[in-house]
Short mmCIF file of C-alpha atoms in Angstrom, two decimals:
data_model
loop_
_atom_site.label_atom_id
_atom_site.label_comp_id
_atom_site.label_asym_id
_atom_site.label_seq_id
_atom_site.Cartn_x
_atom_site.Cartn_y
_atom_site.Cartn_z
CA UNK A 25 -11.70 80.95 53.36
CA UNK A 26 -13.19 77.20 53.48
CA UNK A 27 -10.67 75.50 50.27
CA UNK A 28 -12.42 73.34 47.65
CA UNK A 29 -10.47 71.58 45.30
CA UNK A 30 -10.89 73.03 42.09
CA UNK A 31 -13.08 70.29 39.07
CA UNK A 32 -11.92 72.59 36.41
CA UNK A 33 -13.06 69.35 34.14
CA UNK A 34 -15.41 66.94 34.42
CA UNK A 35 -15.36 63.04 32.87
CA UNK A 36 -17.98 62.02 29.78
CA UNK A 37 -20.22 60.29 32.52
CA UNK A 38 -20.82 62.85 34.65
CA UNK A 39 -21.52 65.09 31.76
CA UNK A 40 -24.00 62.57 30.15
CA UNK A 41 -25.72 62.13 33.33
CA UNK A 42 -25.84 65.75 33.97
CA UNK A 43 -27.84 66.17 30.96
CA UNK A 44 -30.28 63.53 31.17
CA UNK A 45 -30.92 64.77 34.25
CA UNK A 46 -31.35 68.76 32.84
CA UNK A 47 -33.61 67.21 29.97
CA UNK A 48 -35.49 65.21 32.49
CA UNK A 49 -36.07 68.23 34.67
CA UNK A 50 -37.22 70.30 31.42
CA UNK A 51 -39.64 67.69 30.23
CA UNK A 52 -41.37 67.40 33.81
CA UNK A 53 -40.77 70.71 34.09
CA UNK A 54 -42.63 72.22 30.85
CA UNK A 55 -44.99 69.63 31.07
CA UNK A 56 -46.87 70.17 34.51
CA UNK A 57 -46.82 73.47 34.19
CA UNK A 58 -47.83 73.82 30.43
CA UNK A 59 -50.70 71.35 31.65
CA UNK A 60 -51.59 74.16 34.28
CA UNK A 61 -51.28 76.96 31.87
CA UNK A 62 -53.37 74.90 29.01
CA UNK A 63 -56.02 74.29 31.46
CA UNK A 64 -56.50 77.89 32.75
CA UNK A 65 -55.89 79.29 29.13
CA UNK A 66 -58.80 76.80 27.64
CA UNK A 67 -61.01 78.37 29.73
CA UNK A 68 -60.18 82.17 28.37
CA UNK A 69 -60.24 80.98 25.10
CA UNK A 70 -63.90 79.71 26.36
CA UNK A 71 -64.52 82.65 27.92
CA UNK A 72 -65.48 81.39 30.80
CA UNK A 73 -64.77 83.66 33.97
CA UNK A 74 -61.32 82.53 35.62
CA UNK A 75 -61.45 82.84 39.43
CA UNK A 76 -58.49 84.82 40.97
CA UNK A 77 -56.65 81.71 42.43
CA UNK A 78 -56.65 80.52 38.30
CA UNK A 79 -55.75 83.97 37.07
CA UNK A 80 -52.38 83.84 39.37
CA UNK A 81 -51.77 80.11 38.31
CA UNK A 82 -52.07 80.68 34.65
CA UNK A 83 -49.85 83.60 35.17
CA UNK A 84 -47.10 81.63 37.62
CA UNK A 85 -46.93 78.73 35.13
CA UNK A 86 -46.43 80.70 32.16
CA UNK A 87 -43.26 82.00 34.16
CA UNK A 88 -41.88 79.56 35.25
CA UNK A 89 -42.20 77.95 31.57
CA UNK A 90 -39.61 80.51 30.73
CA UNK A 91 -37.39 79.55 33.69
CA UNK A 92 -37.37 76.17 32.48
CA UNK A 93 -35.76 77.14 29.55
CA UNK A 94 -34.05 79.58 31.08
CA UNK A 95 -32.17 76.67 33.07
CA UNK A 96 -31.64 74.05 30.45
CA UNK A 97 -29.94 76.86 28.36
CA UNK A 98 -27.33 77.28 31.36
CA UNK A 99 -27.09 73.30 31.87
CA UNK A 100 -26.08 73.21 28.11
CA UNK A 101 -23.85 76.17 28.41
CA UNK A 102 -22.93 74.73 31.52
CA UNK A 103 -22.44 71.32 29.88
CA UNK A 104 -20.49 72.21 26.82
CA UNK A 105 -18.97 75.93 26.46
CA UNK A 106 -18.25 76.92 29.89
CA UNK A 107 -15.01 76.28 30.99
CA UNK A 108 -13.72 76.52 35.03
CA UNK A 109 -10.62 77.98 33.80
CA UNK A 110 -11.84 80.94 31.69
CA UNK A 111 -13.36 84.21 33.26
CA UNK A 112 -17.46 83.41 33.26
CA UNK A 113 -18.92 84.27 29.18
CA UNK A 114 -20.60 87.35 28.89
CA UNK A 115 -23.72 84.97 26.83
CA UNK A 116 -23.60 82.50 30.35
CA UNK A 117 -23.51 85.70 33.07
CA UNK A 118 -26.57 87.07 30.71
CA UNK A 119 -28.60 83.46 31.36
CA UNK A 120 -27.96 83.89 34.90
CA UNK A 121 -29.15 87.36 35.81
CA UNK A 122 -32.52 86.68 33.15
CA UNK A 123 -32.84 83.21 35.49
CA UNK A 124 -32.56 85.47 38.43
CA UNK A 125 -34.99 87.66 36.85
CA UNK A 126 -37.84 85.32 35.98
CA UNK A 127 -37.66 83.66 39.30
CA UNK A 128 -38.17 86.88 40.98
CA UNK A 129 -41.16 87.37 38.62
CA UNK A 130 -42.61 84.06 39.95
CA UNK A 131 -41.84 84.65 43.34
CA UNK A 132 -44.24 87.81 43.29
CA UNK A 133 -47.04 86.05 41.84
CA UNK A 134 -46.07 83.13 44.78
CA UNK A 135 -47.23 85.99 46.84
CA UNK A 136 -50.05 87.31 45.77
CA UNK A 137 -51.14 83.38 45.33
CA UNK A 138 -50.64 83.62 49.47
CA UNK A 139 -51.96 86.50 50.00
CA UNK A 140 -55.29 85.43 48.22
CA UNK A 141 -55.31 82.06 50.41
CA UNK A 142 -55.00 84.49 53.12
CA UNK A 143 -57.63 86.45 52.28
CA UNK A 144 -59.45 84.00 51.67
CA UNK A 145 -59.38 81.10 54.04
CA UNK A 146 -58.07 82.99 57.47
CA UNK A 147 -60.16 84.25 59.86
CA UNK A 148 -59.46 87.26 61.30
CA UNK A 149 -61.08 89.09 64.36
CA UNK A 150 -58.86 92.66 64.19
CA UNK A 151 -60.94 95.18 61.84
CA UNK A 152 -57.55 96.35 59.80
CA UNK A 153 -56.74 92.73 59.04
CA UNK A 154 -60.62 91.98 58.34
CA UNK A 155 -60.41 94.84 55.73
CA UNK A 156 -57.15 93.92 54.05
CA UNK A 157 -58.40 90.90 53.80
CA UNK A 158 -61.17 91.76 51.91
CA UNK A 159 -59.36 94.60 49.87
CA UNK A 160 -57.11 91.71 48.87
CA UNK A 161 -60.03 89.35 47.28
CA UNK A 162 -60.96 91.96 45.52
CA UNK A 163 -58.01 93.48 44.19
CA UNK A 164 -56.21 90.59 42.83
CA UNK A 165 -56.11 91.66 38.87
CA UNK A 166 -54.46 94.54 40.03
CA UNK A 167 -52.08 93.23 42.62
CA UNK A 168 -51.04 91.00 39.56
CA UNK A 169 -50.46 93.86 37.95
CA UNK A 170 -48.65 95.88 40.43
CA UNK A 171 -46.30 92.59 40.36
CA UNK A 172 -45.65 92.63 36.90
CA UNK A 173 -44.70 96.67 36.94
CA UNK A 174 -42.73 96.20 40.29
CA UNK A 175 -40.98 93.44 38.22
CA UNK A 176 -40.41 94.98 35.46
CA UNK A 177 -39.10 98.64 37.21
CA UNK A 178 -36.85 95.24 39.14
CA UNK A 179 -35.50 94.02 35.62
CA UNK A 180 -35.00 97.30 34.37
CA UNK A 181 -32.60 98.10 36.98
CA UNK A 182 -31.06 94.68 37.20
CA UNK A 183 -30.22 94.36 33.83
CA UNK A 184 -29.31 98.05 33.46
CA UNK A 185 -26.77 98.10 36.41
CA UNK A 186 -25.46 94.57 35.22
CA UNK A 187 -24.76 95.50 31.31
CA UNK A 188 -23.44 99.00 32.59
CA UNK A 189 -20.78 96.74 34.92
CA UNK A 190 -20.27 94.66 31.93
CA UNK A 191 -19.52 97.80 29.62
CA UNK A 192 -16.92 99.21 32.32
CA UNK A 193 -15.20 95.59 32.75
CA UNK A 194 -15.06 95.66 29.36
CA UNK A 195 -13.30 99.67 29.01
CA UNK A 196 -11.51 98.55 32.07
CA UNK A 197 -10.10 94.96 29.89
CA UNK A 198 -9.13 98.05 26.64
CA UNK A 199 -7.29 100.24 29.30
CA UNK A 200 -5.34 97.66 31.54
CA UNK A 201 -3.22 95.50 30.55
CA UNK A 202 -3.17 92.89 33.26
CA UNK A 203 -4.77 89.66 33.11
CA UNK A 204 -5.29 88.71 36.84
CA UNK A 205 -6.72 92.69 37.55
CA UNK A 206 -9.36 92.38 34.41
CA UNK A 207 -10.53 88.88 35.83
CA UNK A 208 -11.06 90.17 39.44
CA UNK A 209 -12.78 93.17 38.13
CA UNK A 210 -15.12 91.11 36.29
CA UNK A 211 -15.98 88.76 39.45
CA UNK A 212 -16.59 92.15 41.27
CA UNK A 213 -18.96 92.96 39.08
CA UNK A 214 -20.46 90.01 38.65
CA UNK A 215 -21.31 89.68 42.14
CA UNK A 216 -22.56 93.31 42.54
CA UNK A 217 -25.33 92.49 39.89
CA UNK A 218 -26.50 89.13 41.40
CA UNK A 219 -26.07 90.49 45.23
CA UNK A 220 -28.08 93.34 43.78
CA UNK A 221 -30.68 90.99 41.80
CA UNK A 222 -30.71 89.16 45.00
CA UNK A 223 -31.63 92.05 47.44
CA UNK A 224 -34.63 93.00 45.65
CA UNK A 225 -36.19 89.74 46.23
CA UNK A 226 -36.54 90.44 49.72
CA UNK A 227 -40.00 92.42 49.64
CA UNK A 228 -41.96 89.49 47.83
CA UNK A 229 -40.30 87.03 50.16
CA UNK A 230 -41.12 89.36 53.54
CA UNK A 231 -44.48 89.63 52.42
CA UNK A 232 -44.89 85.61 51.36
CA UNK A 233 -43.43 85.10 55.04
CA UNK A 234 -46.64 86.93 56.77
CA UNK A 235 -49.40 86.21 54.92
CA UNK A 236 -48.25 82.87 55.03
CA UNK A 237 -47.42 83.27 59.06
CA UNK A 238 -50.92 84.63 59.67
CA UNK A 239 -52.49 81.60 58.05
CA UNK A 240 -50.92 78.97 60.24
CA UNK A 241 -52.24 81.74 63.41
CA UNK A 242 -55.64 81.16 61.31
CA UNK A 243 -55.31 77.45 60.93
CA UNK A 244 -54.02 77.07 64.70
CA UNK A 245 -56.98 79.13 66.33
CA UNK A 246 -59.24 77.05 64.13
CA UNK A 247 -58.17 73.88 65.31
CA UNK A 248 -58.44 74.96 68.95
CA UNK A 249 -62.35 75.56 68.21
CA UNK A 250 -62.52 72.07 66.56
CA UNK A 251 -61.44 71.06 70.19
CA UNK A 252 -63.85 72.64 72.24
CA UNK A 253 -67.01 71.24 69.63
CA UNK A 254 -67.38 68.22 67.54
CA UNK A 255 -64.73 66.67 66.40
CA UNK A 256 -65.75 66.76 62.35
CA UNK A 257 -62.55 65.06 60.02
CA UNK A 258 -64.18 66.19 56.52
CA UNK A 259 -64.44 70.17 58.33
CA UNK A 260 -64.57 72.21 54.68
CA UNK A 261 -62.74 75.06 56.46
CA UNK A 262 -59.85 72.78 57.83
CA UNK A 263 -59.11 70.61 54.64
CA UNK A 264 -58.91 74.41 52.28
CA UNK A 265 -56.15 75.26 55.38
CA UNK A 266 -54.38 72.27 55.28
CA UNK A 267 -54.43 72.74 51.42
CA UNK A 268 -53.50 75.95 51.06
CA UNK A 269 -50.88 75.74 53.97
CA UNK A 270 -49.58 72.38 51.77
CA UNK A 271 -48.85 74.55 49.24
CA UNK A 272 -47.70 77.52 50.99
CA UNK A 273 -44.89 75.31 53.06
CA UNK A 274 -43.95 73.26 50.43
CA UNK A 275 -43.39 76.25 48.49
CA UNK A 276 -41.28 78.26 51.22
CA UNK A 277 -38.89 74.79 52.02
CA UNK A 278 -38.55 74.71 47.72
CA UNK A 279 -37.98 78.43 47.70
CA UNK A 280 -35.10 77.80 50.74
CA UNK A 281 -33.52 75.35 48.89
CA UNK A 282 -33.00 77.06 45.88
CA UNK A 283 -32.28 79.98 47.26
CA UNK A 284 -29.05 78.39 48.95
CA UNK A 285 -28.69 76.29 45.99
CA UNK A 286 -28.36 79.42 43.98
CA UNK A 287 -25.79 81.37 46.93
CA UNK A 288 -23.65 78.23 46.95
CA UNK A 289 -23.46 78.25 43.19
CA UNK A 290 -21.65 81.45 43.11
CA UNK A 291 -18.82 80.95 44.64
CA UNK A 292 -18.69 77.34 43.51
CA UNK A 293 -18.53 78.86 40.10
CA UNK A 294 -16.32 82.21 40.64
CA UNK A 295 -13.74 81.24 43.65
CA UNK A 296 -13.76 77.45 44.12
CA UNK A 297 -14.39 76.51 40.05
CA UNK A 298 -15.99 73.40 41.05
CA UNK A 299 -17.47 72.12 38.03
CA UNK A 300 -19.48 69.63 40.04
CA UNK A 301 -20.75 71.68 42.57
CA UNK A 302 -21.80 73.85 40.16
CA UNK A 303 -24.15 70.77 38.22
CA UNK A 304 -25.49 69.49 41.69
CA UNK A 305 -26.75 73.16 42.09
CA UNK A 306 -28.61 73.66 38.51
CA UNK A 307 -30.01 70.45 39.25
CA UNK A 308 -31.59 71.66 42.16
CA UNK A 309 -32.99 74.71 41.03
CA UNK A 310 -34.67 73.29 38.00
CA UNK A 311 -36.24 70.26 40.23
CA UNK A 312 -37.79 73.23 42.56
CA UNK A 313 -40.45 74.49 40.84
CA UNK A 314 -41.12 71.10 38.93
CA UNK A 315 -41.98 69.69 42.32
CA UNK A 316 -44.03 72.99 43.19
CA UNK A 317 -46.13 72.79 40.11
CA UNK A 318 -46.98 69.16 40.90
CA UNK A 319 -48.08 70.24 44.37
CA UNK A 320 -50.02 73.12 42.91
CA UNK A 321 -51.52 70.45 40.49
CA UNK A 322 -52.69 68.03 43.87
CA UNK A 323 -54.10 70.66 45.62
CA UNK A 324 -56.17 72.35 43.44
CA UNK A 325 -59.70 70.84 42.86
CA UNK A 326 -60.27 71.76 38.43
CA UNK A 327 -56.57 70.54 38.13
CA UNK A 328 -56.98 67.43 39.24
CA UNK A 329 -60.60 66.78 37.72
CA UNK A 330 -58.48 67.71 34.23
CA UNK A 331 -55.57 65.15 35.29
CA UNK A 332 -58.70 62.27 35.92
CA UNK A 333 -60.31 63.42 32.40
CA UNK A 334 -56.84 62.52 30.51
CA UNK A 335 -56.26 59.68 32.47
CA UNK A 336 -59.58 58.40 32.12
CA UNK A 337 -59.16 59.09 27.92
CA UNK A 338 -56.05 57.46 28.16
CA UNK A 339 -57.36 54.27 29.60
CA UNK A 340 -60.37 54.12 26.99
CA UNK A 341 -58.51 54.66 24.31
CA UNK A 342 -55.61 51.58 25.69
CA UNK A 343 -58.71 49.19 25.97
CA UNK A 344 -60.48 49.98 22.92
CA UNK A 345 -56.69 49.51 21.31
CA UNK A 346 -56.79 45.80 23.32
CA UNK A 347 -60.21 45.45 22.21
CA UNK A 348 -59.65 46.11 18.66
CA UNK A 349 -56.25 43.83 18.94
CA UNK A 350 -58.00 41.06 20.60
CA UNK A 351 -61.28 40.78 17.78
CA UNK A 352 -59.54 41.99 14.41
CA UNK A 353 -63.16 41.12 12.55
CA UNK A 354 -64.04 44.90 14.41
CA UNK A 355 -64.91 46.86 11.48
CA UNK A 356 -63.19 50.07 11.24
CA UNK A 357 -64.83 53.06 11.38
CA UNK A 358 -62.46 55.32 10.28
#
């Protein structure tokens, strides 16, 4: 087995900058994708119709504003109660498995977001894909909420199989009276419940992989008929592929990354109690969907007018502030 040397303890620094970097990640964090949620949200509380691609965003943000907290509780437990030496918390293994959890909420409203740019923005010539296709469009409300009871069937079972392992390790600590047994028991267990957490986050992920897959087929066929015509550079039909394969990638390479972030972390945590290791890894996993919300943010057209509307506020309101510092005789209206 590959031999890490154990950072049971880390200095005041590293600690410090650990948590400026976990508040950092939380602010940017809760703050794109609050923005996303807000500006979806305003328009229900408008009643204005939400279009299916806003209906999953509003939903996906509001998740992942629970795994945002979710993340900066385990930084700070991370941070200040956890120690390398001592058997993993029951409060800390409990953050872990309701981080797992969320993200596998998100990750099934990841896919129906790609399967609706699918749906939407592919072109298909096969008659089973062409109705799927159009089943999808229509069906999103309750694809959403076939995600949310597939999830929630998922949670039910994850969190019943991992506070039934935590019940036995903890008969099995009453009954045995051997410290080294009771703390490999509990890393068994521990390990069945994320393996197990893990494993059902394979469906989403297979069906992410070909909806996403047929829409770079899509995209590839389309260019290849750009070829043979007119070469047009503002094509509406390319730019929403590029866009929606933007997000799509971007998302997949983020979703990679934390997902090996998140293996590594294990055994960093259980076998190799590198206390370092274990920080770069949080780290990553909180700056994945950050980055994924800001992408989400770029690519999508009301976002971004919202984004110019506050920035445009923000710059009126800074120059009638210079304006009223630079002529004091302005009379105040207020």
């Amino acid at each position: 087995m590959l031999a890490l040397t154990p950072v049971l303890t880390v200095s005041y620094e590293v600690k410090s900058a650990f948590l400026f970097l976990s508040i950092l990640e939380f602010i940017v964090g809760v703050l794109t994708n609050a923005f996303i949620f807000l500006v979806n949200f305003w328009d229900v509380v408008r009643r204005q119709p939400l279009s299916n691609c806003d209906l999953i965003l509003l939903s996906l943000s509001f998740t992942r504003l629970f795994l945002h907290g979710l993340l900066f509780l385990s930084a700070i437990q991370l941070t200040y109660f956890q120690r390398m030496k001592d058997p993993l918390s029951l409060s800390y293994q409990t953050i872990i498995m309701l981080w797992m959890i969320t993200n596998q909420v998100g990750l099934w409203l990841t896919t129906c977001l790609s399967l609706l740019y699918c749906s939407k923005i592919a072109r298909f010539s096969h008659t089973l894909l062409l109705c799927l296709a159009s089943w999808v469009s229509r069906k999103v409300p309750q694809m959403l909420l076939g995600a949310v009871l597939f999830s929630s069937i998922c949670t039910a079972l994850c969190l019943g199989d991992f506070f039934s392992r935590s019940g036995f390790t903890f008969t099995t600590v009453l009954f045995v009276n051997s410290t080294e047994f009771n703390l490999q028991i509990a890393k068994l267990n521990f390990y069945h419940s994320f393996i197990f957490c893990t494993l059902v986050s394979v469906p989403p992920f297979l069906f992410f992989l070909v909806s996403s897959g047929l829409l770079i087929v899509s995209l590839g066929r389309h260019m290849r008929t750009m070829r043979t015509k007119i070469k047009d550079s503002h094509d509406p039909s390319l730019e929403a592929h590029i866009k929606a394969l933007r997000s799509l990638i971007s998302f997949l390479c983020l979703f990679v990354v934390s997902f090996c972030a998140s293996l590594i972390s294990v055994p960093l945590l259980m076998l190799w109690h590198n206390k370092v290791g274990v920080m770069i890894c949080v780290g990553i996993l909180a700056a994945c969907p950050s980055i994924h919300a800001a992408i989400l943010i770029s690519g999508n057209a009301k976002l971004r007018r919202a984004v110019e509307t506050i920035l445009l506020w923000v710059q009126n309101s800074l120059k009638v502030g210079a304006d009223h510092k630079a002529d004091p005789r302005t009379p105040d209206l207020c």
